[in-house]
Amino acid sequence: MHSADTPDQTLRIYYLSEEAVTIEFGQVIDLHLLDRVSVLNMLLHQQPFAGFCTAVPAYATLTVFFDPLSVSRSDLPGKTCFEKVSGFLQNSNRLTKGEVHNAGNVITIPVCYDKNLGPDLEEVARLHKLSIEEVIHLHSAAVYKAYMIGFVPGFAYLGGMDDQLTTPRKATPRKAVPAGSVGIAGAQTGVYPMQTPGGWQIIGRTPVKLFDAGRSQPSLLQAGDQVIFKPVNRAEFNELVGE
Amino acid sequence: MQIRLIKPGLLTTIQDMGRRMYLSQAVSVSGAMDTLSARIANKVLGNNNNDAVIEFTYADAEFKADMDVLIAYAGDGATLIAASQKIPAERPLFIPKGTTVKLINRSLGCRTYLSVAGGWDVPEVLGSKSTFITAGFGGLAGRALKAGDTLNGAEQVSTITQKILDSLKGDGLSYTNWSLPSQLILPADRKTIRVIPAHEFNWFDSQAILDFLSTAYIIGSNSNRMGYHLEGAVLNRVKKDELLSTAVTPGTIQVTGNGGMILLMADCQTTGGYPRMAQVALVDLPLCAQLKPGDAIYFKEIGPREAEMLYLERELQLQRLTTAVNSKFL
């Protein structure tokens, strides 16, 4: 049983600003809720309303941005933009009935789990009384789910890590974590798309660009995607960096 | 049309109305902090609202016209002077080649917008010319402007812009006798910020809500384009739940673990996990953009319906300004 509502129930929608409303599907991190967010997001992009601008999926919410001028002039029923957009979203939600699963794309990310590129690899292993090889195996055997893109452009919060690797953040965050660093924070794992300060435990690095403003889809990962980490050695890493 | 930056000032960036289409990939909106001043600087030149402008933070900046330029400025951060003469704001200015223009301090606010005929010519990145410094893209090479940078106006200008230029062009500095004063649009009281209660408003205790809506909050020194720290009465909660990260937007007022407040601004992250007290009315965000560390503000509650009405009225007012400029040259 899920605490969340089901598609045939009324959505909980709240006001975020004059140009945005948020649909709240629940208040927990849950694959079923993520599906609900993804499916409605997809449908909204396929069948948008006049004035629809963009939508931001998060763990259990979908926030819909719009142009108030266009919405207020549209013939959607309702006195205010909030009423017009909410009404439209309630109807869209009824259309999602039955279609409640969005597998997402499967993205494979090569990672070099190397002590130089993953300065916390040894500490994570020691903390959990595992060998470095076991840490690498556990981290690269799982299929992760991108719950949300946030923090900095292209950063995906990944769920699905093996419980044995759950590790608290570093007591003192680093002033600069290099781009591509693969880290662990609590039960989550993720990849730093660009050099930023950060407190995650760094266990490796990918040569792949998680975010590139020059690409038509700048963020490699989208909410709802499945992610697999594939171990590569240092020579392969260097070769991939060169590409 | 070209200018060369001689002194960049504290933080000078290229901005337009922002980048909205990549929020889901955690790309911040960015854009002009004071969208009203940026739009007025564009409107008086017959530009589009979304044309790129230069955002100056405080004064102490200087540029030189490498060619004849048609520019305009608006915003409360600085007054422009050329040859020791103050140049009036919110109207088209013809600046002849070789003129040096300085920004001198104006204590009213902190941000000033400089537009040019056709908008400043920088490449569009992800649908916007705004500089997003955190990720290093947009504007001029993804960074703040520095001394020696040259900036050009777009080659294509509107018919209206061309007519304004023709009417002012000459040997000396000249400007119109008309202007579009933002004063006529902004409320007289610039230190009372209207807010709509946010989704977690009731997570706070009655004392917190009373304090929030009646006591002064001071803009903290740790404030920038990402957000402002607000110093004042600590806001305690009755509901101690953890909030799952969800979308936030410029104008969102978050309350951190120690009961302090952060007002999110143009370069804010796209998601946040702090409970939210309120959302600043869109029409009052330009007022927030001009606030400086040490300024005291008060919050006044309005409902979402009123906020929307104010927004739609403001947009109509701004459309009338465009019509007014056009009618002078048709």
Coordinates of C-alpha atoms in Angstrom, one line a residue:
Chain A
M1 CA 0.0 0.0 0.0
H2 CA 1.2 3.4 -0.8
S3 CA 0.4 6.5 1.2
A4 CA 0.2 8.4 -2.1
D5 CA -3.0 9.1 -4.0
T6 CA -3.8 7.2 -7.2
P7 CA -4.5 8.7 -10.6
D8 CA -8.2 8.6 -10.2
Q9 CA -8.0 10.8 -7.2
T10 CA -7.8 14.5 -7.2
L11 CA -4.2 15.9 -7.3
R12 CA -2.9 18.1 -4.5
I13 CA -1.8 21.3 -6.2
Y14 CA -0.4 24.3 -4.4
Y15 CA 0.5 27.9 -5.5
L16 CA 4.3 28.5 -5.8
S17 CA 4.3 31.9 -7.5
E18 CA 2.2 33.9 -10.0
E19 CA 3.9 31.8 -12.7
A20 CA 4.1 28.4 -11.2
V21 CA 2.1 25.7 -9.4
T22 CA 3.4 22.6 -7.7
I23 CA 1.7 19.2 -7.8
E24 CA 2.5 17.2 -4.7
F25 CA 2.1 13.4 -5.2
G26 CA 3.4 12.5 -1.7
Q27 CA 6.0 13.2 0.9
V28 CA 8.4 10.2 0.6
I29 CA 11.1 9.0 -1.7
D30 CA 9.4 6.2 -3.6
L31 CA 9.7 4.7 -7.1
H32 CA 6.0 4.7 -7.5
L33 CA 5.7 8.4 -6.8
L34 CA 8.7 9.0 -9.2
D35 CA 6.7 7.2 -11.9
R36 CA 3.6 9.4 -11.3
V37 CA 5.8 12.5 -11.6
S38 CA 7.5 11.3 -14.8
V39 CA 4.3 10.2 -16.5
L40 CA 2.4 13.4 -15.9
N41 CA 5.5 15.4 -16.9
M42 CA 5.7 13.4 -20.2
L43 CA 2.0 13.9 -20.9
L44 CA 2.2 17.6 -20.1
H45 CA 5.0 18.0 -22.7
Q46 CA 3.0 16.0 -25.3
Q47 CA -0.2 17.9 -24.6
P48 CA 0.6 21.3 -23.1
F49 CA -1.8 24.1 -22.3
A50 CA -1.6 27.6 -23.9
G51 CA 1.1 29.5 -21.9
F52 CA 2.9 26.3 -20.6
C53 CA 6.5 27.1 -20.2
T54 CA 8.4 24.3 -18.5
A55 CA 8.0 21.7 -15.7
V56 CA 10.5 20.7 -12.9
P57 CA 10.2 17.2 -11.6
A58 CA 11.5 16.6 -8.0
Y59 CA 11.3 13.5 -5.7
A60 CA 7.5 13.6 -5.2
T61 CA 6.5 16.9 -6.9
L62 CA 6.1 18.3 -10.4
T63 CA 6.2 22.1 -10.6
V64 CA 4.6 23.6 -13.7
F65 CA 5.8 27.0 -14.9
F66 CA 3.7 29.2 -17.2
D67 CA 3.2 32.6 -18.6
P68 CA 0.4 34.3 -16.6
L69 CA -0.5 36.6 -19.5
S70 CA -1.1 33.8 -21.9
V71 CA -2.9 31.7 -19.3
S72 CA -5.2 34.5 -18.2
R73 CA -6.2 35.1 -21.9
S74 CA -6.7 31.4 -22.6
D75 CA -10.2 29.9 -22.6
L76 CA -9.4 27.3 -19.9
P77 CA -12.1 27.5 -17.2
G78 CA -11.3 29.4 -14.0
K79 CA -11.1 32.9 -12.7
T80 CA -7.3 32.9 -12.0
C81 CA -4.3 31.4 -13.6
F82 CA -4.0 29.1 -10.6
E83 CA -7.6 27.8 -11.2
K84 CA -7.1 27.5 -15.0
V85 CA -3.8 25.6 -14.8
S86 CA -4.9 23.4 -11.8
G87 CA -8.1 22.4 -13.7
F88 CA -6.0 21.5 -16.8
L89 CA -3.6 19.4 -14.7
Q90 CA -6.5 17.6 -13.0
N91 CA -7.8 16.6 -16.4
S92 CA -4.4 15.6 -17.6
N93 CA -4.0 13.4 -14.5
R94 CA -7.2 11.6 -15.3
L95 CA -5.7 10.8 -18.7
T96 CA -2.7 9.1 -17.2
K97 CA -5.0 6.4 -15.7
G98 CA -3.5 3.0 -16.3
E99 CA -0.2 4.3 -17.6
V100 CA 1.8 4.7 -14.4
H101 CA 5.2 3.4 -15.3
N102 CA 8.0 5.2 -17.0
A103 CA 11.1 3.1 -17.2
G104 CA 13.3 6.0 -18.4
N105 CA 16.4 5.7 -20.5
V106 CA 19.3 3.4 -19.4
I107 CA 22.5 5.4 -19.2
T108 CA 25.9 3.7 -18.7
I109 CA 28.6 5.9 -17.1
P110 CA 32.2 4.7 -17.1
V111 CA 33.9 5.2 -13.8
C112 CA 37.5 4.9 -12.8
Y113 CA 37.5 3.8 -9.2
D114 CA 41.1 4.8 -8.5
K115 CA 42.6 6.0 -5.2
N116 CA 43.9 9.2 -6.9
L117 CA 40.6 10.0 -8.6
G118 CA 38.5 8.7 -5.7
P119 CA 40.4 10.1 -2.6
D120 CA 37.7 8.7 -0.2
L121 CA 37.7 5.1 -1.6
E122 CA 39.9 3.7 1.1
E123 CA 38.1 5.4 3.9
V124 CA 34.7 4.2 2.6
A125 CA 36.1 0.6 2.4
R126 CA 37.6 0.9 5.9
L127 CA 34.4 2.3 7.4
H128 CA 32.3 -0.6 6.2
K129 CA 35.1 -3.3 6.7
L130 CA 35.0 -4.0 3.0
S131 CA 37.9 -4.4 0.6
I132 CA 38.2 -1.7 -2.1
E133 CA 37.3 -4.3 -4.7
E134 CA 34.1 -5.1 -2.8
V135 CA 33.2 -1.4 -2.6
I136 CA 33.7 -1.1 -6.4
H137 CA 31.7 -4.2 -7.0
L138 CA 28.8 -3.1 -4.8
H139 CA 28.8 0.4 -6.4
S140 CA 28.9 -0.8 -10.0
A141 CA 26.6 -3.8 -9.7
A142 CA 23.4 -1.8 -8.9
V143 CA 21.0 -0.2 -11.3
Y144 CA 20.3 3.4 -10.0
K145 CA 17.3 5.6 -10.5
A146 CA 17.7 9.4 -11.1
Y147 CA 15.1 10.8 -8.8
M148 CA 15.8 14.5 -9.3
I149 CA 18.2 16.9 -11.1
G150 CA 19.2 19.7 -8.8
F151 CA 22.0 21.5 -6.9
V152 CA 24.0 22.4 -10.0
P153 CA 23.2 21.9 -13.7
G154 CA 23.1 18.2 -14.6
F155 CA 23.5 16.8 -11.0
A156 CA 21.3 13.8 -10.5
Y157 CA 20.3 12.5 -7.1
L158 CA 20.6 8.7 -7.6
G159 CA 18.7 6.2 -5.5
G160 CA 19.2 2.5 -5.3
M161 CA 22.6 2.1 -3.8
D162 CA 23.4 -1.0 -1.8
D163 CA 22.8 -0.3 1.9
Q164 CA 26.3 -1.6 2.8
L165 CA 27.7 1.6 1.2
T166 CA 25.6 4.1 3.1
T167 CA 28.2 6.6 4.3
P168 CA 27.8 10.0 6.1
R169 CA 29.1 13.1 4.3
K170 CA 32.6 14.3 5.1
A171 CA 32.8 16.3 8.3
T172 CA 34.5 19.1 6.5
P173 CA 33.4 19.7 2.9
R174 CA 36.1 20.1 0.2
K175 CA 36.5 23.5 -1.3
A176 CA 36.7 22.1 -4.8
V177 CA 35.5 18.7 -6.0
P178 CA 36.7 18.1 -9.6
A179 CA 34.1 17.7 -12.4
G180 CA 33.2 14.0 -12.9
S181 CA 33.8 13.0 -9.3
V182 CA 31.5 10.1 -8.2
G183 CA 30.4 10.5 -4.6
I184 CA 28.3 9.0 -1.8
A185 CA 26.2 10.9 0.7
G186 CA 24.1 8.9 3.1
A187 CA 22.1 6.4 1.0
Q188 CA 22.5 8.4 -2.2
T189 CA 25.2 8.5 -4.9
G190 CA 25.8 11.0 -7.6
V191 CA 28.3 12.6 -10.0
Y192 CA 29.6 16.2 -9.8
P193 CA 29.0 17.7 -13.3
M194 CA 31.3 20.6 -12.6
Q195 CA 33.9 21.6 -10.1
T196 CA 32.1 22.9 -7.0
P197 CA 32.6 22.8 -3.3
G198 CA 31.1 19.6 -1.8
G199 CA 31.0 17.2 1.1
W200 CA 30.2 13.9 -0.6
Q201 CA 32.6 10.9 -0.2
I202 CA 34.5 10.7 -3.5
I203 CA 35.2 7.1 -4.7
G204 CA 36.0 7.6 -8.3
R205 CA 35.7 9.8 -11.4
T206 CA 34.0 9.6 -14.8
P207 CA 35.5 11.0 -18.0
V208 CA 32.0 11.6 -19.3
K209 CA 30.5 15.2 -19.3
L210 CA 27.4 15.1 -17.2
F211 CA 26.5 18.6 -18.4
D212 CA 27.5 20.4 -21.5
A213 CA 25.7 23.7 -22.5
G214 CA 26.7 23.0 -26.1
R215 CA 24.6 19.8 -26.4
S216 CA 21.0 19.9 -27.5
Q217 CA 20.1 18.1 -24.2
P218 CA 22.8 19.6 -21.9
S219 CA 22.2 17.3 -19.0
L220 CA 23.2 13.7 -19.6
L221 CA 20.7 12.5 -17.1
Q222 CA 17.0 13.3 -16.7
A223 CA 14.8 12.5 -13.8
G224 CA 13.4 9.0 -14.2
D225 CA 16.5 7.7 -16.0
Q226 CA 18.2 4.4 -15.0
V227 CA 21.9 4.7 -14.4
I228 CA 24.7 2.0 -14.4
F229 CA 28.3 2.6 -13.5
K230 CA 30.8 0.6 -15.5
P231 CA 34.3 0.3 -14.0
V232 CA 37.2 1.3 -16.3
N233 CA 40.9 1.3 -15.5
R234 CA 43.1 4.3 -15.5
A235 CA 44.3 3.8 -19.1
E236 CA 40.8 3.5 -20.4
F237 CA 39.8 6.6 -18.3
N238 CA 42.7 8.6 -19.9
E239 CA 41.7 7.4 -23.3
L240 CA 38.1 8.5 -22.8
V241 CA 39.1 11.9 -21.4
G242 CA 41.0 12.4 -24.6
E243 CA 37.9 11.8 -26.8
Chain B
M1 CA 28.2 50.4 -32.0
Q2 CA 31.0 49.5 -29.6
I3 CA 32.0 50.3 -26.1
R4 CA 35.2 49.3 -24.2
L5 CA 35.1 48.6 -20.5
I6 CA 37.8 50.6 -18.6
K7 CA 36.7 49.8 -15.1
P8 CA 34.3 46.9 -14.6
G9 CA 33.0 47.7 -11.1
L10 CA 32.1 45.0 -8.4
L11 CA 30.2 42.6 -10.6
T12 CA 29.2 43.4 -14.2
T13 CA 27.4 40.8 -16.3
I14 CA 25.4 40.5 -19.5
Q15 CA 21.7 39.6 -18.7
D16 CA 18.4 39.3 -20.4
M17 CA 15.1 38.1 -19.1
G18 CA 16.6 34.7 -18.1
R19 CA 16.7 31.1 -19.2
R20 CA 13.6 29.2 -18.2
M21 CA 13.6 26.2 -20.5
Y22 CA 16.3 24.2 -18.7
L23 CA 15.1 24.4 -15.1
S24 CA 14.5 20.7 -15.0
Q25 CA 18.2 20.2 -15.7
A26 CA 19.0 22.4 -12.7
V27 CA 20.0 25.4 -14.9
S28 CA 19.1 28.5 -12.9
V29 CA 16.9 31.2 -14.4
S30 CA 19.6 33.9 -14.1
G31 CA 18.7 37.1 -16.0
A32 CA 18.5 40.7 -14.8
M33 CA 17.8 40.9 -11.1
D34 CA 15.7 44.1 -11.6
T35 CA 13.7 43.0 -14.6
L36 CA 11.7 46.2 -14.5
S37 CA 14.7 48.5 -14.9
A38 CA 16.2 46.2 -17.5
R39 CA 13.0 46.4 -19.5
I40 CA 12.7 50.2 -19.2
A41 CA 16.3 50.5 -20.5
N42 CA 15.3 48.4 -23.5
K43 CA 11.9 50.0 -24.1
V44 CA 13.2 53.6 -24.3
L45 CA 15.4 52.5 -27.2
G46 CA 12.7 50.6 -29.1
N47 CA 14.4 47.3 -28.2
N48 CA 12.7 44.0 -27.3
N49 CA 12.2 43.3 -23.6
N50 CA 14.5 40.3 -23.8
D51 CA 17.4 42.1 -25.5
A52 CA 20.7 41.7 -23.6
V53 CA 21.6 44.5 -21.2
I54 CA 24.7 45.0 -19.0
E55 CA 24.0 44.7 -15.2
F56 CA 26.3 46.8 -13.1
T57 CA 26.5 46.3 -9.3
Y58 CA 27.0 49.6 -7.5
A59 CA 29.1 52.2 -9.2
D60 CA 32.9 52.7 -9.6
A61 CA 32.7 51.5 -13.2
E62 CA 33.7 53.2 -16.5
F63 CA 33.5 52.6 -20.2
K64 CA 34.4 54.4 -23.4
A65 CA 32.4 54.7 -26.6
D66 CA 34.7 53.3 -29.3
M67 CA 32.1 54.4 -31.9
D68 CA 29.0 56.5 -31.8
V69 CA 26.5 54.7 -29.6
L70 CA 22.8 54.9 -28.8
I71 CA 22.4 53.7 -25.2
A72 CA 20.1 54.0 -22.2
Y73 CA 20.3 53.2 -18.5
A74 CA 17.9 52.5 -15.7
G75 CA 18.1 51.3 -12.1
D76 CA 19.1 52.7 -8.8
G77 CA 22.8 51.6 -8.5
A78 CA 24.5 54.5 -10.2
T79 CA 24.2 57.8 -12.1
L80 CA 26.1 58.1 -15.4
I81 CA 28.4 61.0 -16.0
A82 CA 30.3 62.1 -19.1
A83 CA 32.6 65.2 -19.1
S84 CA 31.6 65.9 -15.5
Q85 CA 27.9 66.2 -16.6
K86 CA 25.2 64.0 -15.2
I87 CA 23.3 62.1 -17.9
P88 CA 19.7 61.5 -17.2
A89 CA 18.3 57.9 -16.9
E90 CA 15.4 56.1 -18.5
R91 CA 15.7 57.8 -21.9
P92 CA 17.7 57.3 -25.1
L93 CA 21.2 58.8 -25.0
F94 CA 23.4 59.5 -28.0
I95 CA 27.0 59.2 -27.0
P96 CA 29.6 60.3 -29.6
K97 CA 32.7 58.2 -30.4
G98 CA 35.5 58.8 -27.9
T99 CA 33.4 59.8 -24.9
T100 CA 34.2 58.3 -21.6
V101 CA 31.3 57.5 -19.3
K102 CA 31.6 56.9 -15.6
L103 CA 29.1 55.4 -13.1
I104 CA 29.0 57.3 -9.9
N105 CA 27.4 56.1 -6.7
R106 CA 23.7 56.6 -6.1
S107 CA 22.7 55.5 -2.7
L108 CA 19.2 54.6 -3.5
G109 CA 19.9 51.0 -4.7
C110 CA 22.6 48.9 -6.1
R111 CA 21.9 47.7 -9.7
T112 CA 22.0 49.6 -12.9
Y113 CA 21.2 48.4 -16.4
L114 CA 22.8 49.6 -19.6
S115 CA 21.1 48.9 -22.9
V116 CA 22.2 49.6 -26.5
A117 CA 20.4 49.9 -29.8
G118 CA 19.4 46.3 -30.8
G119 CA 20.8 44.8 -27.5
W120 CA 24.4 43.7 -26.7
D121 CA 25.6 41.2 -29.1
V122 CA 26.6 38.0 -27.4
P123 CA 25.8 34.4 -28.4
E124 CA 22.7 32.8 -27.1
V125 CA 23.3 29.8 -24.9
L126 CA 20.4 27.5 -24.1
G127 CA 18.0 30.1 -25.4
S128 CA 19.3 33.0 -23.4
K129 CA 22.1 35.6 -23.4
S130 CA 22.2 35.7 -19.6
T131 CA 25.5 35.0 -17.8
F132 CA 25.3 32.1 -15.4
I133 CA 28.5 32.4 -13.5
T134 CA 28.1 29.2 -11.4
A135 CA 28.2 27.0 -14.5
G136 CA 30.4 29.3 -16.6
F137 CA 28.2 29.9 -19.6
G138 CA 26.2 32.6 -21.2
G139 CA 26.9 36.4 -21.5
L140 CA 30.5 37.1 -22.5
A141 CA 32.4 33.7 -22.2
G142 CA 30.3 32.8 -19.1
R143 CA 32.0 35.3 -16.8
A144 CA 31.8 38.7 -15.3
L145 CA 33.1 41.5 -17.6
K146 CA 36.6 42.8 -16.9
A147 CA 38.6 45.9 -18.0
G148 CA 39.5 45.8 -21.7
D149 CA 36.4 43.8 -22.7
T150 CA 34.7 45.3 -25.8
L151 CA 31.0 44.9 -26.4
N152 CA 29.0 45.5 -29.6
G153 CA 25.4 46.4 -30.2
A154 CA 23.5 44.1 -32.5
E155 CA 23.7 44.9 -36.2
Q156 CA 19.9 44.8 -36.7
V157 CA 17.9 47.4 -35.0
S158 CA 14.1 48.0 -35.0
T159 CA 12.6 50.8 -37.2
I160 CA 11.8 52.7 -34.0
T161 CA 15.3 52.4 -32.7
Q162 CA 16.6 53.7 -36.1
K163 CA 14.3 56.7 -35.9
I164 CA 15.4 57.4 -32.3
L165 CA 19.0 57.3 -33.4
D166 CA 18.3 59.6 -36.4
S167 CA 16.6 62.1 -34.2
L168 CA 19.6 62.3 -31.7
K169 CA 22.6 61.7 -33.9
G170 CA 25.0 64.7 -34.1
D171 CA 28.5 65.9 -33.0
G172 CA 27.8 66.0 -29.3
L173 CA 26.1 64.0 -26.6
S174 CA 22.4 64.4 -26.8
Y175 CA 19.2 62.9 -25.3
T176 CA 15.5 63.2 -25.5
N177 CA 13.5 65.4 -23.3
W178 CA 11.1 62.6 -22.6
S179 CA 11.7 59.5 -20.4
L180 CA 9.9 56.5 -19.0
P181 CA 10.1 57.0 -15.3
S182 CA 10.0 53.7 -13.3
Q183 CA 8.9 55.9 -10.4
L184 CA 5.4 56.1 -11.9
I185 CA 5.2 52.3 -11.8
L186 CA 6.9 51.4 -8.5
P187 CA 5.1 51.8 -5.2
A188 CA 6.2 54.9 -3.2
D189 CA 7.2 52.7 -0.3
R190 CA 10.1 50.6 -1.6
K191 CA 10.9 49.0 1.7
T192 CA 7.7 47.1 2.2
I193 CA 7.8 43.9 0.2
R194 CA 4.5 42.1 -0.5
V195 CA 4.5 38.4 0.0
I196 CA 2.1 35.4 -0.5
P197 CA 2.2 32.8 2.3
A198 CA 4.1 29.7 1.0
H199 CA 3.1 26.1 1.2
E200 CA 4.9 25.5 4.5
F201 CA 3.6 28.8 6.1
N202 CA 1.7 26.8 8.8
W203 CA 4.8 24.9 9.8
F204 CA 5.9 28.0 11.7
D205 CA 4.6 28.9 15.2
S206 CA 2.3 31.9 15.7
Q207 CA 5.1 34.1 17.1
A208 CA 7.2 33.4 14.0
I209 CA 4.3 34.4 11.7
L210 CA 3.7 37.5 13.8
D211 CA 7.4 38.5 13.7
F212 CA 7.7 37.8 10.0
L213 CA 4.8 40.1 9.1
S214 CA 5.5 42.9 11.6
T215 CA 9.2 43.3 12.4
A216 CA 12.0 44.6 10.3
Y217 CA 14.5 42.3 8.5
I218 CA 17.9 43.4 7.5
I219 CA 19.7 42.4 4.3
G220 CA 22.8 40.5 5.5
S221 CA 26.3 41.1 4.1
N222 CA 26.4 37.5 2.7
S223 CA 24.0 38.4 -0.1
N224 CA 24.5 38.1 -3.9
R225 CA 22.7 37.2 -7.1
M226 CA 21.9 33.7 -5.7
G227 CA 20.1 35.0 -2.6
Y228 CA 20.0 37.3 0.4
H229 CA 20.4 36.4 4.0
L230 CA 17.7 38.2 6.1
E231 CA 18.7 39.1 9.6
G232 CA 16.0 39.5 12.2
A233 CA 13.7 37.6 14.5
V234 CA 14.4 33.8 14.4
L235 CA 11.4 31.8 13.0
N236 CA 10.6 28.7 15.1
R237 CA 8.5 25.8 13.8
V238 CA 5.7 23.8 15.2
K239 CA 6.0 21.2 12.5
K240 CA 9.6 19.8 12.5
D241 CA 9.2 17.5 9.4
E242 CA 11.9 17.3 6.8
L243 CA 10.8 18.7 3.5
L244 CA 11.7 16.6 0.5
S245 CA 13.6 18.8 -2.0
T246 CA 11.2 20.4 -4.5
A247 CA 11.3 23.2 -7.0
V248 CA 11.9 26.8 -5.7
T249 CA 12.0 30.0 -7.7
P250 CA 13.4 33.5 -7.4
G251 CA 11.3 35.2 -4.6
T252 CA 11.0 32.1 -2.5
I253 CA 11.8 32.8 1.2
Q254 CA 13.3 29.7 2.8
V255 CA 13.9 29.2 6.5
T256 CA 17.1 27.3 7.3
G257 CA 17.7 24.9 10.2
N258 CA 18.7 27.7 12.6
G259 CA 15.5 29.7 11.9
G260 CA 17.2 32.3 9.6
M261 CA 15.7 33.3 6.3
I262 CA 17.1 33.3 2.8
L263 CA 15.4 35.2 0.0
L264 CA 16.2 33.4 -3.3
M265 CA 17.2 35.6 -6.2
A266 CA 17.9 35.2 -9.9
D267 CA 20.8 32.8 -9.8
C268 CA 19.2 30.5 -7.1
Q269 CA 19.3 26.8 -7.4
T270 CA 16.2 25.2 -9.0
T271 CA 15.3 23.0 -6.1
G272 CA 15.5 23.3 -2.3
G273 CA 14.7 21.4 0.8
Y274 CA 14.1 24.1 3.4
P275 CA 10.6 24.9 4.4
R276 CA 9.3 28.0 2.8
M277 CA 7.7 30.9 4.7
A278 CA 6.5 33.0 1.8
Q279 CA 6.9 33.9 -1.9
V280 CA 7.7 37.6 -2.8
A281 CA 5.1 39.0 -5.2
L282 CA 6.6 39.1 -8.7
V283 CA 5.9 42.9 -9.0
D284 CA 8.0 43.5 -5.9
L285 CA 11.0 41.4 -7.0
P286 CA 12.6 44.4 -8.7
L287 CA 12.4 46.3 -5.4
C288 CA 14.3 43.4 -3.8
A289 CA 16.9 43.5 -6.6
Q290 CA 17.9 47.0 -5.5
L291 CA 18.3 46.2 -1.8
K292 CA 21.8 46.5 -0.3
P293 CA 23.3 44.8 2.8
G294 CA 22.1 46.8 5.8
D295 CA 18.8 47.8 4.3
A296 CA 15.8 47.2 6.5
I297 CA 12.6 45.8 5.0
Y298 CA 9.1 44.8 6.1
F299 CA 6.9 42.1 4.7
K300 CA 3.2 42.6 4.0
E301 CA 0.9 39.6 3.3
I302 CA -1.3 39.6 0.2
G303 CA -3.3 36.7 -1.3
P304 CA -2.4 34.9 -4.5
R305 CA -5.3 36.4 -6.4
E306 CA -4.1 39.9 -5.6
A307 CA -0.6 39.0 -6.5
E308 CA -1.8 37.8 -9.9
M309 CA -3.9 40.9 -10.5
L310 CA -0.9 43.2 -9.6
Y311 CA 1.3 41.2 -12.0
L312 CA -1.2 41.4 -14.9
E313 CA -1.8 45.1 -14.3
R314 CA 2.0 45.7 -14.3
E315 CA 2.4 43.9 -17.6
L316 CA -0.4 46.1 -19.1
Q317 CA 1.3 49.2 -17.8
L318 CA 4.6 48.1 -19.4
Q319 CA 2.9 47.4 -22.7
R320 CA 1.4 50.9 -22.6
L321 CA 5.0 52.3 -22.2
T322 CA 6.0 50.5 -25.4
T323 CA 3.0 52.0 -27.2
A324 CA 3.9 55.4 -25.9
V325 CA 7.5 55.2 -27.3
N326 CA 6.3 53.9 -30.6
S327 CA 3.7 56.6 -31.0
K328 CA 6.4 59.3 -30.7
F329 CA 8.0 57.9 -33.9
L330 CA 5.2 56.7 -36.1

